[in-house]
XYZ file of C-alpha atoms in Angstrom:
357
model
C -157.420 -139.161 -3.251
C -158.153 -141.296 -0.175
C -154.475 -141.871 0.619
C -153.946 -138.138 1.186
C -154.821 -135.908 4.102
C -154.939 -132.101 4.133
C -153.637 -130.154 7.131
C -155.016 -126.629 7.442
C -152.659 -124.310 9.348
C -152.313 -120.605 9.985
C -149.418 -120.663 7.520
C -151.300 -122.361 4.704
C -152.454 -125.767 3.587
C -150.226 -128.842 3.662
C -150.751 -132.183 1.983
C -149.627 -135.455 3.606
C -149.299 -138.358 1.199
C -147.101 -141.361 0.369
C -144.094 -141.099 -1.902
C -144.849 -141.153 -5.630
C -142.303 -141.961 -8.300
C -140.718 -138.697 -9.380
C -140.649 -137.153 -5.877
C -136.881 -137.677 -5.589
C -135.849 -134.180 -6.662
C -138.135 -132.487 -4.132
C -136.998 -134.893 -1.381
C -133.310 -134.231 -2.062
C -133.888 -130.483 -2.108
C -135.655 -130.748 1.247
C -132.804 -132.901 2.581
C -130.321 -130.197 1.570
C -132.335 -127.480 3.335
C -132.807 -129.568 6.471
C -129.262 -130.933 6.887
C -127.153 -128.347 5.068
C -125.565 -130.973 2.814
C -126.468 -132.944 -0.263
C -127.426 -136.552 -0.929
C -126.804 -137.731 -4.479
C -129.637 -139.283 -6.515
C -127.533 -142.455 -6.739
C -127.298 -142.756 -2.975
C -131.046 -142.133 -2.568
C -131.856 -144.850 -5.131
C -129.557 -147.339 -3.400
C -130.845 -146.481 0.058
C -134.535 -146.650 -0.774
C -135.566 -147.750 -4.277
C -133.034 -150.603 -4.409
C -133.519 -151.819 -0.819
C -134.452 -155.529 -1.192
C -137.340 -155.261 1.276
C -138.598 -151.990 -0.181
C -139.264 -148.760 1.712
C -142.067 -146.687 3.172
C -142.226 -142.910 2.907
C -144.705 -140.176 3.809
C -144.228 -136.618 2.626
C -145.764 -133.396 3.842
C -145.910 -130.922 0.947
C -146.481 -127.184 1.039
C -148.891 -125.480 -1.347
C -146.022 -124.799 -3.750
C -144.958 -128.458 -3.774
C -141.923 -128.183 -1.483
C -141.201 -131.027 0.917
C -141.819 -129.663 4.404
C -141.483 -133.019 6.234
C -140.028 -136.364 5.203
C -140.677 -139.525 7.228
C -139.249 -142.742 5.818
C -137.993 -146.223 6.624
C -136.244 -149.100 4.952
C -138.205 -152.345 5.176
C -136.090 -155.153 6.628
C -137.294 -158.781 6.640
C -136.429 -160.215 10.056
C -136.860 -163.285 12.245
C -138.734 -163.103 15.539
C -139.446 -166.194 17.657
C -138.902 -168.393 14.627
C -141.333 -166.390 12.449
C -140.346 -164.218 9.513
C -141.733 -160.726 9.934
C -141.127 -157.221 8.605
C -139.397 -154.413 10.457
C -139.046 -150.717 9.695
C -135.649 -149.088 10.107
C -136.419 -145.366 10.431
C -134.042 -143.172 8.431
C -133.696 -139.579 7.263
C -136.559 -138.097 9.269
C -136.470 -134.349 8.717
C -138.467 -131.138 8.645
C -137.409 -128.105 6.647
C -136.649 -125.128 8.948
C -138.982 -122.732 7.121
C -142.003 -124.905 7.992
C -141.240 -126.049 11.516
C -143.603 -123.566 13.147
C -146.517 -123.990 10.735
C -148.582 -125.601 13.512
C -148.434 -124.338 17.064
C -148.399 -126.528 20.155
C -146.576 -129.790 20.707
C -148.015 -131.562 17.631
C -146.116 -129.783 14.851
C -145.935 -130.960 11.252
C -143.120 -133.422 11.943
C -144.999 -135.099 14.786
C -148.280 -135.259 12.865
C -146.597 -136.852 9.859
C -144.787 -139.258 12.184
C -148.081 -140.340 13.759
C -149.650 -140.908 10.342
C -146.578 -142.886 9.236
C -146.391 -145.160 12.274
C -150.137 -145.777 12.427
C -150.300 -146.547 8.701
C -147.332 -148.869 8.293
C -147.204 -150.805 11.590
C -149.419 -153.690 12.676
C -150.284 -151.826 15.865
C -149.514 -148.365 17.226
C -151.082 -146.604 20.239
C -152.695 -143.552 18.611
C -156.175 -142.802 17.336
C -157.390 -144.715 14.279
C -157.942 -141.482 12.333
C -154.175 -141.213 11.909
C -154.192 -144.278 9.648
C -154.056 -143.625 5.889
C -155.475 -146.200 3.455
C -152.522 -148.282 2.255
C -152.296 -151.905 1.141
C -148.565 -152.322 1.837
C -147.710 -155.210 4.216
C -147.534 -153.982 7.807
C -144.393 -154.223 9.954
C -144.284 -155.913 13.359
C -141.535 -153.721 14.827
C -139.611 -150.544 14.159
C -136.271 -149.235 15.300
C -133.666 -146.576 14.655
C -130.558 -144.815 15.911
C -131.441 -141.169 16.632
C -129.323 -138.695 18.518
C -130.259 -137.618 22.035
C -132.268 -134.541 20.998
C -134.300 -136.419 18.396
C -134.846 -139.259 20.854
C -136.257 -136.936 23.526
C -138.774 -135.525 21.050
C -139.716 -138.996 19.850
C -140.068 -140.392 23.370
C -142.351 -137.514 24.348
C -144.600 -137.464 21.295
C -144.060 -140.541 19.103
C -143.748 -143.387 21.626
C -140.052 -143.966 21.039
C -138.624 -146.406 23.584
C -134.971 -146.595 24.466
C -133.323 -149.947 23.721
C -132.817 -151.359 27.217
C -129.553 -153.318 26.708
C -127.822 -150.241 25.291
C -124.808 -150.216 22.975
C -121.545 -152.120 23.225
C -118.847 -150.020 21.564
C -115.564 -151.913 21.429
C -112.109 -150.919 20.189
C -109.090 -153.013 19.289
C -105.631 -151.547 18.641
C -102.623 -153.354 17.132
C -100.925 -153.663 20.521
C -103.999 -155.413 21.926
C -103.415 -158.717 20.105
C -103.962 -161.701 22.379
C -101.365 -164.407 22.921
C -103.273 -166.714 20.574
C -101.625 -166.556 17.124
C -103.932 -166.099 14.109
C -104.814 -169.371 12.438
C -104.209 -170.018 8.751
C -107.628 -170.218 7.112
C -109.347 -169.439 3.851
C -110.003 -165.781 4.675
C -110.185 -163.300 1.821
C -110.986 -159.632 1.388
C -112.721 -159.461 -1.973
C -114.143 -156.996 -4.429
C -117.710 -157.451 -5.594
C -116.787 -159.034 -8.932
C -115.254 -161.988 -7.048
C -118.521 -162.820 -5.287
C -120.876 -164.019 -7.973
C -120.525 -167.684 -6.991
C -120.954 -167.113 -3.259
C -124.651 -166.349 -3.042
C -125.644 -169.917 -2.132
C -123.001 -170.161 0.596
C -124.134 -166.926 2.230
C -127.760 -168.012 1.976
C -126.954 -171.407 3.536
C -125.091 -169.789 6.426
C -128.029 -167.505 7.201
C -130.519 -170.387 7.033
C -128.384 -172.332 9.524
C -128.340 -169.381 11.958
C -132.075 -168.812 11.560
C -132.833 -172.479 12.228
C -130.331 -173.173 15.018
C -130.438 -169.938 17.032
C -133.876 -168.435 16.224
C -132.587 -164.912 16.920
C -134.635 -161.721 16.804
C -132.574 -160.280 14.015
C -132.704 -158.712 10.549
C -132.142 -161.431 7.954
C -128.587 -161.602 6.600
C -129.442 -163.456 3.397
C -127.722 -162.987 0.042
C -129.987 -160.159 -1.158
C -129.351 -158.150 2.003
C -125.607 -158.881 1.939
C -125.214 -157.817 -1.668
C -127.267 -154.632 -1.328
C -125.903 -153.542 2.026
C -122.199 -154.163 1.596
C -121.398 -154.501 -2.101
C -123.848 -152.323 -4.005
C -123.687 -149.272 -1.723
C -122.157 -146.259 -3.516
C -120.308 -144.273 -0.802
C -116.852 -145.671 -0.041
C -115.240 -149.060 -0.388
C -116.383 -152.029 1.666
C -114.130 -154.861 2.807
C -115.638 -158.326 2.987
C -114.000 -161.253 4.783
C -114.851 -164.953 4.608
C -113.947 -167.995 6.671
C -114.390 -171.480 5.215
C -113.923 -174.958 6.535
C -110.602 -176.580 5.874
C -110.379 -179.558 3.560
C -109.913 -180.477 -0.053
C -113.538 -181.098 -0.884
C -116.572 -178.931 -0.075
C -115.459 -175.946 1.973
C -118.570 -174.712 3.733
C -118.731 -171.024 4.563
C -118.632 -170.720 8.355
C -118.376 -166.956 8.909
C -118.291 -163.631 7.112
C -117.694 -160.026 8.113
C -118.030 -156.644 6.424
C -116.144 -153.470 7.234
C -115.289 -150.005 5.977
C -112.572 -147.501 6.715
C -113.850 -145.131 9.385
C -114.986 -141.695 8.248
C -114.425 -140.236 11.701
C -111.119 -141.769 12.820
C -107.963 -142.203 10.788
C -106.330 -145.647 10.606
C -109.499 -147.408 11.856
C -111.528 -150.146 10.236
C -115.171 -150.047 11.314
C -116.411 -153.616 11.532
C -119.993 -153.219 10.357
C -121.328 -156.736 10.538
C -120.249 -160.277 11.345
C -122.036 -163.626 11.060
C -120.739 -167.032 12.160
C -121.974 -170.574 12.772
C -120.616 -170.469 16.343
C -118.235 -168.557 18.597
C -115.195 -170.645 17.605
C -115.681 -169.721 13.952
C -116.282 -166.119 14.960
C -113.022 -165.969 16.888
C -111.177 -167.620 14.016
C -112.392 -164.968 11.603
C -111.620 -162.160 14.069
C -108.094 -163.513 14.556
C -107.447 -163.390 10.818
C -108.914 -159.911 10.391
C -106.940 -158.504 13.323
C -103.762 -160.129 12.070
C -104.170 -158.339 8.763
C -104.991 -155.028 10.417
C -101.978 -155.332 12.709
C -99.696 -155.846 9.728
C -100.927 -152.516 8.305
C -101.013 -150.577 11.584
C -104.803 -150.303 11.549
C -107.090 -150.337 14.579
C -110.651 -151.686 14.645
C -113.960 -150.564 16.146
C -117.342 -152.249 16.339
C -120.848 -151.338 17.511
C -123.071 -154.174 18.777
C -126.368 -154.304 20.607
C -125.638 -154.579 24.319
C -127.399 -157.950 24.456
C -125.339 -159.503 21.655
C -124.192 -163.032 22.556
C -120.869 -162.578 20.753
C -119.524 -159.675 22.794
C -117.479 -162.147 24.835
C -115.724 -163.408 21.705
C -114.649 -159.859 20.844
C -113.336 -159.327 24.365
C -111.360 -162.562 24.225
C -109.749 -161.373 20.995
C -108.489 -158.201 22.616
C -111.297 -155.685 22.078
C -111.944 -153.292 24.958
C -115.092 -151.334 25.881
C -114.933 -147.594 25.161
C -117.238 -144.591 25.232
C -119.635 -144.631 22.300
C -118.513 -141.694 20.088
C -121.576 -140.946 17.932
C -124.073 -140.155 20.679
C -126.696 -142.502 19.262
C -129.712 -143.638 21.288
C -130.898 -146.981 19.866
C -134.682 -147.280 19.948
C -136.696 -150.459 19.391
C -140.354 -151.281 19.729
C -142.492 -154.343 19.001
C -145.690 -153.237 17.242
C -147.780 -156.400 17.214
C -151.192 -156.669 18.891
C -151.062 -158.596 22.151
C -147.287 -158.344 22.586
C -145.370 -155.990 24.860
C -143.453 -153.208 23.084
C -140.591 -154.017 25.485
C -139.842 -157.224 23.555
C -137.930 -154.865 21.289
C -135.098 -155.303 23.801
C -134.488 -158.778 22.347
C -133.328 -157.406 18.991
C -129.719 -158.186 18.008
C -128.236 -155.478 15.820
C -124.983 -154.136 14.410
C -123.976 -150.765 12.991
C -124.275 -152.221 9.496
C -128.053 -151.930 9.649
C -127.884 -148.185 10.256
C -127.166 -145.302 7.882
C -124.360 -144.010 10.103
C -121.427 -145.227 8.005
């Protein structure tokens, strides 16, 4: 088939092709061999098959049908300079140890599959045209991810990874760090998913306001994304907070936040995402969340892109900069003809977009 390519190596023949329905079992077995742990079929379906924007995946298969390399991304609709575009969030890149030396030299199986993937699914990528596979899927205008240092060095050397210039703002708040400003009484609520059926329009309206007023370079936080990312995800409980206008009549949603109890640190809430009409509403929501956490002796942590305009609001509410604990190296790159890849530094992101929680 035209959408496949055969790699002849001294250790046998390998087939590079897109994901086909039914590949899940082989992918999860390869994941287990590569990472030494398991991913459940339910988590895989949520992460990829149920992602509202879809996903892209290339596999490199051995002659016996085992997954030797997996290169995949979630497709995220985003806004860039007022235009809606597609972005690829790279996730779960792996090669199985038994096949890592199938090709000698610097272009091993993982790198070759990565070049085919990026050339095939991006609008523009600086490698030879023969790395492009025939595929009719809509092309993405940027890609990004959160690799560790070792993976980043390999990607920077061979796959054109570029480090996100503004870096990461990792901020911590502890109960004793409350500011002198008392929390305001508002319509905040931490809700389970069954309480949210009537809120889709409000979340959609809030995102449309942000898209229109601020024109950020940002993954879209519409209702479909919100539901999938924070309410439908299988591992662990999510906490969702809302802030509404005061008044007896229409109470417009002005801010929301999503969090989860930290897997790494006891008595910490990881604030995964937060959206607000303006900084005043943001601080009002933060004040309520921190008041609740203080009452339960819980601390709070948040990861934000280093260029995020709301870092100041977190600092005013008592958050303090700290050393980033995960060792991530955010990478972003614009992949549109005629534009500089360095415009990837304009992306605003939070930890909620990653697969690190």
